[in-house]
Short mmCIF file of C-alpha atoms in Angstrom, two decimals:
data_model
loop_
_atom_site.label_atom_id
_atom_site.label_comp_id
_atom_site.label_asym_id
_atom_site.label_seq_id
_atom_site.Cartn_x
_atom_site.Cartn_y
_atom_site.Cartn_z
CA MET A 1 148.24 20.73 67.50
CA THR A 2 145.05 19.29 68.61
CA ASP A 3 141.97 21.57 67.12
CA ILE A 4 139.82 23.25 69.69
CA ARG A 5 137.20 24.65 68.65
CA LEU A 6 135.05 27.54 70.45
CA ALA A 7 131.14 27.25 70.83
CA PRO A 8 129.60 30.41 69.34
CA VAL A 9 128.88 33.23 72.06
CA ALA A 10 125.59 33.37 72.12
CA THR A 11 124.27 36.78 71.41
CA ARG A 12 122.48 39.60 73.30
CA PRO A 13 119.09 39.10 72.45
CA ALA A 14 119.37 35.68 72.42
CA ARG A 15 120.64 35.58 75.99
CA GLN A 16 117.87 38.04 76.65
CA ALA A 17 115.37 35.48 75.35
CA ALA A 18 116.72 32.46 77.09
CA ALA A 19 116.53 34.56 80.76
CA ALA A 20 113.31 35.44 80.20
CA PRO A 21 110.23 34.99 82.95
CA ALA A 22 107.43 33.47 81.45
CA PRO A 23 104.32 35.82 81.04
CA ALA A 24 102.54 36.75 84.46
CA ALA A 25 99.85 34.89 85.34
CA ALA A 26 96.77 37.25 84.98
CA PRO A 27 94.88 38.15 88.06
CA GLY A 28 92.13 35.91 89.32
CA TRP A 29 89.07 38.33 88.56
CA TRP A 30 90.07 38.26 85.03
CA VAL A 31 89.45 34.22 84.64
CA TRP A 32 85.65 35.03 85.60
CA ALA A 33 85.76 38.09 83.42
CA ALA A 34 87.01 36.41 80.60
CA ALA A 35 84.09 33.77 80.88
CA TRP A 36 82.17 36.79 80.88
CA PRO A 37 81.74 36.71 76.88
CA VAL A 38 80.41 32.63 76.73
CA THR A 39 77.41 33.57 79.19
CA ALA A 40 76.55 36.15 76.79
CA VAL A 41 77.19 34.80 73.57
CA PHE A 42 74.84 32.20 74.63
CA VAL A 43 72.05 34.74 76.57
CA LEU A 44 71.27 35.28 72.76
CA SER A 45 71.16 31.89 71.72
CA ASN A 46 68.08 30.60 73.54
CA ALA A 47 66.49 34.26 74.30
CA ALA A 48 63.91 33.29 71.74
CA THR A 49 62.71 30.44 73.73
CA PRO A 50 59.72 32.17 75.00
CA LEU A 51 58.62 34.31 71.96
CA TYR A 52 58.32 31.14 69.76
CA ALA A 53 53.97 31.07 70.99
CA LEU A 54 54.71 35.33 70.13
CA TRP A 55 56.53 34.36 67.09
CA GLN A 56 53.50 31.23 66.07
CA ARG A 57 50.54 33.59 67.23
CA ASP A 58 51.34 36.20 64.80
CA ILE A 59 53.12 34.63 62.28
CA GLY A 60 51.83 31.35 61.92
CA PHE A 61 53.50 27.91 61.49
CA SER A 62 53.58 24.73 62.95
CA ARG A 63 55.68 22.79 65.51
CA GLY A 64 57.91 21.06 62.19
CA THR A 65 58.31 23.92 60.70
CA LEU A 66 59.52 25.86 65.03
CA THR A 67 61.78 23.24 65.10
CA LEU A 68 63.43 23.39 61.66
CA VAL A 69 63.88 27.49 62.68
CA PHE A 70 65.24 26.26 66.15
CA ALA A 71 67.59 24.06 63.45
CA CYS A 72 69.16 26.51 61.87
CA TYR A 73 71.09 27.65 64.45
CA ILE A 74 72.49 24.71 64.59
CA VAL A 75 73.86 24.30 60.78
CA GLY A 76 75.71 28.53 61.68
CA LEU A 77 77.14 26.69 64.98
CA ILE A 78 77.92 23.63 63.00
CA GLY A 79 79.68 25.38 59.83
CA SER A 80 81.28 28.16 62.87
CA LEU A 81 82.62 25.44 64.64
CA LEU A 82 84.41 23.60 60.84
CA VAL A 83 86.29 27.33 60.75
CA SER A 84 86.72 28.94 64.03
CA GLY A 85 88.78 25.76 65.91
CA VAL A 86 91.17 26.19 63.87
CA LEU A 87 90.97 29.25 63.32
CA SER A 88 91.34 30.93 66.15
CA ASP A 89 94.48 28.51 67.34
CA ARG A 90 96.27 29.54 64.49
CA ILE A 91 95.59 33.27 64.66
CA GLY A 92 94.78 33.97 67.96
CA ARG A 93 90.92 34.21 69.86
CA ARG A 94 90.62 37.39 69.89
CA PRO A 95 90.61 37.98 65.88
CA VAL A 96 87.69 35.06 66.13
CA LEU A 97 86.19 36.51 69.11
CA VAL A 98 84.39 40.27 68.28
CA PRO A 99 83.23 38.82 64.30
CA ALA A 100 81.55 36.68 66.19
CA LEU A 101 80.30 39.69 68.97
CA LEU A 102 79.53 41.70 66.21
CA LEU A 103 77.14 38.83 64.45
CA ALA A 104 75.10 38.13 67.62
CA ALA A 105 74.54 42.19 68.23
CA VAL A 106 73.09 42.17 64.57
CA ALA A 107 70.88 38.96 64.55
CA CYS A 108 69.13 40.88 67.49
CA GLY A 109 69.12 43.72 64.77
CA ILE A 110 66.78 40.59 63.08
CA PHE A 111 65.24 39.00 65.98
CA ALA A 112 63.05 42.28 67.21
CA THR A 113 62.24 43.11 63.40
CA ALA A 114 61.02 39.52 62.69
CA ASP A 115 58.07 39.49 60.35
CA SER A 116 58.36 35.84 58.92
CA VAL A 117 59.33 32.52 59.33
CA ALA A 118 62.80 33.41 56.84
CA ALA A 119 63.18 36.25 59.32
CA LEU A 120 64.02 33.99 62.15
CA MET A 121 65.39 31.29 61.05
CA ALA A 122 68.32 33.39 59.60
CA ALA A 123 68.22 35.34 63.11
CA ARG A 124 69.02 32.11 63.79
CA LEU A 125 71.25 31.40 61.70
CA LEU A 126 73.61 33.79 62.78
CA ALA A 127 73.32 33.29 66.00
CA GLY A 128 74.44 30.20 65.44
CA ILE A 129 77.51 30.93 63.49
CA ALA A 130 77.97 33.38 66.83
CA VAL A 131 77.84 30.11 69.21
CA GLY A 132 79.99 28.08 67.34
CA ALA A 133 82.46 30.84 67.46
CA VAL A 134 82.55 30.97 70.94
CA VAL A 135 82.49 27.46 72.30
CA SER A 136 85.41 26.88 70.83
CA ALA A 137 87.54 29.97 71.16
CA GLY A 138 85.58 31.46 73.87
CA MET A 139 86.24 28.96 76.36
CA ALA A 140 89.39 28.20 74.54
CA ALA A 141 90.14 32.06 75.64
CA VAL A 142 89.64 30.92 79.92
CA SER A 143 91.56 28.25 79.72
CA ASP A 144 94.96 30.55 78.73
CA VAL A 145 94.16 33.64 80.76
CA ALA A 146 93.75 31.27 83.63
CA GLY A 147 96.61 29.46 82.88
CA PRO A 148 98.37 25.99 83.38
CA ALA A 149 98.10 26.08 87.14
CA ARG A 150 94.02 26.65 87.02
CA LYS A 151 93.15 24.11 84.16
CA ARG A 152 90.25 22.61 86.03
CA GLN A 153 89.06 26.02 87.29
CA ALA A 154 88.58 27.03 83.83
CA ALA A 155 87.21 24.22 82.64
CA LEU A 156 84.16 24.88 85.05
CA LEU A 157 84.00 28.30 84.54
CA ALA A 158 83.81 27.61 81.20
CA SER A 159 81.02 25.07 81.05
CA THR A 160 78.51 26.82 84.25
CA ALA A 161 78.87 30.46 81.75
CA MET A 162 77.84 28.07 79.17
CA ALA A 163 74.61 27.28 80.98
CA LEU A 164 74.26 30.84 83.11
CA GLY A 165 73.97 32.08 80.37
CA ALA A 166 71.22 29.64 78.55
CA GLY A 167 70.00 29.83 81.32
CA LEU A 168 69.41 33.75 81.67
CA GLY A 169 69.06 34.05 77.69
CA PRO A 170 65.12 32.64 78.25
CA LEU A 171 64.26 34.32 81.47
CA LEU A 172 65.04 37.17 80.46
CA ALA A 173 63.33 37.57 77.59
CA GLY A 174 60.50 35.49 79.23
CA VAL A 175 60.10 38.71 82.47
CA LEU A 176 60.50 41.10 79.34
CA SER A 177 58.00 39.79 77.17
CA GLU A 178 55.74 39.80 79.68
CA THR A 179 56.11 42.86 81.64
CA LEU A 180 56.76 46.11 78.99
CA PRO A 181 55.49 47.07 75.68
CA ALA A 182 57.01 45.93 72.47
CA PRO A 183 58.66 42.15 73.66
CA THR A 184 60.77 41.02 71.22
CA VAL A 185 62.46 44.80 70.59
CA THR A 186 62.65 45.35 74.50
CA VAL A 187 64.72 41.80 74.93
CA PHE A 188 66.78 42.34 71.90
CA ALA A 189 68.06 45.66 72.89
CA VAL A 190 68.93 44.31 75.74
CA GLU A 191 70.62 41.78 74.75
CA ALA A 192 72.53 43.84 72.56
CA VAL A 193 73.85 45.45 76.17
CA LEU A 194 74.94 42.85 77.32
CA LEU A 195 76.94 41.42 74.03
CA ALA A 196 78.80 45.44 73.83
CA LEU A 197 79.76 44.80 77.87
CA ALA A 198 81.36 40.85 76.11
CA LEU A 199 82.54 42.73 73.47
CA ALA A 200 84.86 45.47 75.85
CA VAL A 201 86.21 42.62 78.00
CA VAL A 202 87.24 40.62 74.99
CA LEU A 203 89.43 43.91 73.80
CA ARG A 204 90.89 43.28 76.42
CA MET A 205 91.45 40.44 77.38
CA PRO A 206 95.08 39.29 78.52
CA LEU A 207 95.56 36.27 75.76
CA PRO A 208 99.31 35.87 75.06
CA ARG A 209 100.24 35.07 71.52
CA PRO A 210 98.74 32.38 69.62
CA ALA A 211 100.90 29.68 69.65
CA GLY A 212 99.85 27.94 66.08
CA GLY A 213 97.93 24.95 65.46
CA GLY A 214 99.44 22.81 64.01
CA GLY A 215 99.15 22.36 59.66
CA GLY A 216 96.17 21.11 57.57
CA SER A 217 93.86 22.73 56.43
CA TRP A 218 91.66 25.77 57.67
CA ILE A 219 88.22 24.55 56.91
CA ARG A 220 87.52 20.62 57.95
CA VAL A 221 86.09 18.25 60.28
CA PRO A 222 87.90 19.87 64.31
CA GLY A 223 89.94 16.51 66.25
CA VAL A 224 91.74 15.86 68.52
CA PRO A 225 95.96 15.19 68.84
CA ARG A 226 97.03 12.09 68.25
CA GLY A 227 96.50 10.31 71.11
CA ARG A 228 93.28 12.46 72.40
CA GLY A 229 90.65 10.19 70.00
CA GLY A 230 89.42 8.89 73.75
CA ASP A 231 88.96 11.52 75.70
CA LEU A 232 86.74 13.06 72.32
CA LEU A 233 85.00 9.87 71.85
CA ARG A 234 83.88 9.66 75.89
CA GLY A 235 82.50 13.21 76.01
CA VAL A 236 81.11 13.25 73.03
CA ALA A 237 79.34 9.82 74.03
CA VAL A 238 77.34 11.64 77.03
CA PHE A 239 77.53 15.23 76.51
CA ALA A 240 75.51 14.91 72.93
CA PRO A 241 72.69 12.70 74.47
CA GLY A 242 72.75 15.65 77.35
CA ILE A 243 72.61 18.76 75.28
CA THR A 244 69.39 17.21 72.16
CA ALA A 245 67.31 16.23 75.63
CA THR A 246 67.99 20.17 76.43
CA SER A 247 67.61 21.10 73.27
CA PHE A 248 64.09 19.12 73.23
CA VAL A 249 62.90 20.99 75.97
CA LEU A 250 64.23 24.17 73.83
CA SER A 251 61.76 23.19 71.37
CA LEU A 252 58.71 22.04 72.53
CA GLY A 253 59.49 23.02 76.31
CA PRO A 254 56.45 25.66 75.55
CA SER A 255 54.33 22.94 73.21
CA LEU A 256 54.22 20.13 76.83
CA LEU A 257 53.51 23.49 79.14
CA SER A 258 50.83 24.79 76.82
CA GLY A 259 49.53 20.88 77.08
CA LEU A 260 50.24 19.80 80.06
CA LEU A 261 49.10 23.79 81.96
CA GLY A 262 46.63 25.56 79.37
CA THR A 263 50.14 28.62 79.70
CA THR A 264 50.65 29.67 76.99
CA ASN A 265 52.78 32.55 79.67
CA ARG A 266 56.23 33.44 78.31
CA MET A 267 57.46 33.98 81.87
CA VAL A 268 56.82 30.14 82.72
CA ALA A 269 58.04 29.31 79.37
CA GLY A 270 61.08 31.07 79.92
CA ALA A 271 61.19 29.66 83.75
CA MET A 272 61.04 26.32 82.42
CA ALA A 273 64.55 26.96 80.85
CA PHE A 274 65.81 29.19 83.70
CA VAL A 275 65.75 26.07 85.79
CA MET A 276 66.48 23.46 83.97
CA PHE A 277 69.77 25.22 83.20
CA LEU A 278 70.08 26.31 86.69
CA ALA A 279 70.89 22.74 88.09
CA ALA A 280 73.48 22.73 85.23
CA THR A 281 74.07 25.22 86.46
CA SER A 282 74.89 23.97 90.19
CA VAL A 283 75.10 20.33 89.30
CA GLN A 284 79.04 21.79 88.32
CA PHE A 285 79.74 23.04 91.12
CA ALA A 286 78.74 19.87 93.26
CA VAL A 287 80.62 17.51 91.13
CA ARG A 288 83.71 19.47 90.37
CA ARG A 289 86.29 17.30 92.68
CA LEU A 290 85.51 14.12 91.42
CA ARG A 291 86.69 12.80 88.79
CA PRO A 292 86.09 13.94 84.84
CA ASP A 293 85.44 9.65 84.44
CA GLY A 294 83.28 10.11 87.47
CA ILE A 295 81.29 13.25 86.28
CA LEU A 296 80.63 11.87 82.69
CA LEU A 297 78.78 8.62 84.21
CA ALA A 298 76.91 10.76 86.40
CA GLY A 299 75.92 12.54 83.60
CA ALA A 300 74.88 9.95 81.34
CA VAL A 301 72.55 8.66 84.57
CA GLY A 302 71.03 12.21 85.16
CA THR A 303 69.95 12.48 81.10
CA VAL A 304 68.48 8.58 81.40
CA LEU A 305 66.45 9.30 84.04
CA ALA A 306 65.21 12.83 82.48
CA MET A 307 63.80 10.72 79.37
CA ALA A 308 62.03 8.52 82.08
CA ALA A 309 60.28 12.29 84.05
CA LEU A 310 59.71 13.36 80.57
CA VAL A 311 57.75 10.25 78.57
CA ALA A 312 55.74 9.51 82.12
CA ALA A 313 54.84 13.20 82.79
CA VAL A 314 53.38 13.26 79.08
CA HIS A 315 51.53 9.92 79.55
CA LEU A 316 50.17 10.84 82.80
CA SER A 317 49.67 14.68 82.27
CA SER A 318 51.51 15.38 85.81
CA ALA A 319 53.63 18.67 85.75
CA VAL A 320 55.11 17.72 88.76
CA LEU A 321 57.28 14.42 86.41
CA LEU A 322 58.00 17.51 83.61
CA THR A 323 59.53 19.27 86.49
CA ALA A 324 62.12 16.42 86.94
CA ALA A 325 62.43 15.67 83.52
CA VAL A 326 63.43 19.75 83.64
CA LEU A 327 65.97 19.57 86.20
CA LEU A 328 67.71 15.80 85.33
CA ALA A 329 67.82 17.53 82.13
CA GLY A 330 69.74 20.21 82.73
CA ALA A 331 72.32 18.04 84.92
CA GLY A 332 73.14 15.65 82.48
CA GLN A 333 74.00 18.60 80.20
CA GLY A 334 75.94 19.97 82.49
CA MET A 335 77.59 16.69 84.08
CA GLY A 336 78.57 16.14 81.04
CA GLN A 337 80.04 18.97 79.36
CA LEU A 338 81.81 19.31 81.82
CA GLY A 339 83.27 16.13 82.12
CA GLY A 340 83.95 16.23 78.00
CA LEU A 341 86.07 19.79 78.66
CA SER A 342 88.05 18.83 81.62
CA LEU A 343 89.22 15.97 79.59
CA LEU A 344 90.42 17.50 76.65
CA ASN A 345 91.20 20.51 79.39
CA GLY A 346 93.63 18.24 81.14
CA GLY A 347 95.51 16.48 78.02
CA VAL A 348 95.26 18.78 75.07
CA PRO A 349 98.07 21.13 74.44
CA ALA A 350 96.85 25.57 74.23
CA ARG A 351 98.07 25.22 70.35
CA ARG A 352 94.92 23.08 69.51
CA LEU A 353 92.65 23.58 72.26
CA ALA A 354 89.93 25.72 70.43
CA GLU A 355 90.19 22.61 68.06
CA ALA A 356 89.11 19.94 70.62
CA ASN A 357 86.03 23.07 71.51
CA ALA A 358 84.61 23.23 68.92
CA ALA A 359 85.48 18.88 67.76
CA LEU A 360 83.37 18.70 71.29
CA ASN A 361 80.50 20.74 70.62
CA VAL A 362 80.17 19.12 66.97
CA GLY A 363 79.61 15.74 68.81
CA GLY A 364 77.23 17.56 70.28
CA TYR A 365 75.06 19.72 68.35
CA VAL A 366 75.01 17.64 65.59
CA PRO A 367 71.97 15.35 67.45
CA ALA A 368 71.28 18.12 69.13
CA GLY A 369 69.95 19.81 66.02
CA THR A 370 68.51 17.12 63.79
CA LEU A 371 66.53 14.74 66.15
CA PRO A 372 64.68 17.08 68.41
CA VAL A 373 63.94 18.29 64.58
CA ALA A 374 62.40 14.34 63.69
CA ALA A 375 60.32 14.76 66.60
CA GLY A 376 59.22 18.08 65.88
CA PHE A 377 58.05 16.85 62.52
CA LEU A 378 56.74 13.00 64.31
CA SER A 379 54.39 14.68 67.22
CA ASP A 380 52.75 16.97 63.64
CA ALA A 381 51.77 13.39 62.45
CA VAL A 382 51.00 11.43 65.29
CA GLY A 383 50.71 13.39 68.04
CA LEU A 384 53.17 14.67 71.11
CA PRO A 385 52.41 12.18 73.80
CA ALA A 386 53.98 9.47 70.69
CA GLY A 387 56.30 11.75 69.04
CA THR A 388 57.22 12.84 72.98
CA THR A 389 58.01 9.45 73.87
CA ALA A 390 59.78 7.94 71.20
CA PHE A 391 62.27 10.32 71.49
CA GLY A 392 62.13 9.79 74.76
CA THR A 393 62.63 6.76 74.79
CA PHE A 394 65.51 6.24 71.88
CA LEU A 395 67.54 9.52 73.23
CA ALA A 396 67.26 6.62 77.29
CA VAL A 397 69.54 4.70 75.00
CA ALA A 398 71.50 6.98 74.04
CA ALA A 399 72.41 7.68 76.79
CA ALA A 400 73.37 4.43 78.64
CA THR A 401 75.66 3.35 75.28
CA GLY A 402 77.44 6.65 76.47
CA GLY A 403 78.33 5.78 80.19
CA LEU A 404 78.60 2.20 78.85
CA THR A 405 81.79 3.73 76.71
CA VAL A 406 82.65 5.23 79.78
CA LEU A 407 83.31 2.71 82.27
CA ALA A 408 84.78 0.54 79.26
CA ARG A 409 87.40 3.04 77.73
CA ARG A 410 87.99 3.53 81.53
CA ASP A 411 88.36 -0.31 82.48
CA ARG A 412 91.13 -0.36 79.26
CA ALA A 413 93.39 2.52 81.44
#
């Protein structure tokens, strides 16, 4: 007699789960709203830039110390990136973003009342931790809300939100500190309001459940899934020189302005940083239809030209060339950032995306934190023109190497 085995009948809950439709895509306006926390935290990241001259006058410290204060931000950011990407992929975006926004608010309070270098370093450290969480979990949240069908839009919005916030911070600080009393208190009270609005967005954001980020240590150097290493390499090779160039302008730009234009006006310093990041934002919309490798190549060229203009500006005492260098540096960072994020968004699954974003930013911010510090102390020793020349030459070579890396990997693909 033939043995006939009947397949087990699925239970009612199992049948319902199998037939359940995929979650509906979030409305388009939520994709834009999801980018707001990135903007708000990046406003804080550079809001201190025009105020350094004020603190230098009141507290008293050298250009080398100034770049060391800036480097505390990088230390906090990189330390945060070692944890926040993996943590966000495993437990979700919201549990990482909420504490980050609260830390950013604490940093605002310290900045507002800072009366020592130690206080400035502590505030920058906390701001760096908050930014590290946002560039990993916050940018991944934009992609989560956008869904698979809007990956390129998500990369563009996350990248431009970062650049726009980084530019609005110094502009806001420069204008408020020159026109209103109690400059530091006013600037960071306004930023605290922006962070409160960002917190409200995070608490209501329609985020999917975490997909789980795989095994391994919770604290580790972030990476990408097997087979995506080439994408990460190309992104870092161009993004790193670009963001290092803008970090130099943020940390030593006011000193360059003082030397070339003879001005310490904080609105001028803030406007310089704003124009740089406005260029970073605008260029991303201009090149958004290009393939990621094409965007990266353009970014490498932009950074090389920026460094050439910077060196020429210092030796010729030309404000016009300094302006060109600022615009080109912003464009170089913007395209390097967009190209790198686009490669990762297109090839890395959602369950590892925050960690991949963290890996890209670790690769960019390590040189962005160390090289401007070296340039600052070198400038104290040999003078600002010689220090700037050495920095600009080195970074131009690094950016050109990054462009060649993109070409080599693309030809091999």
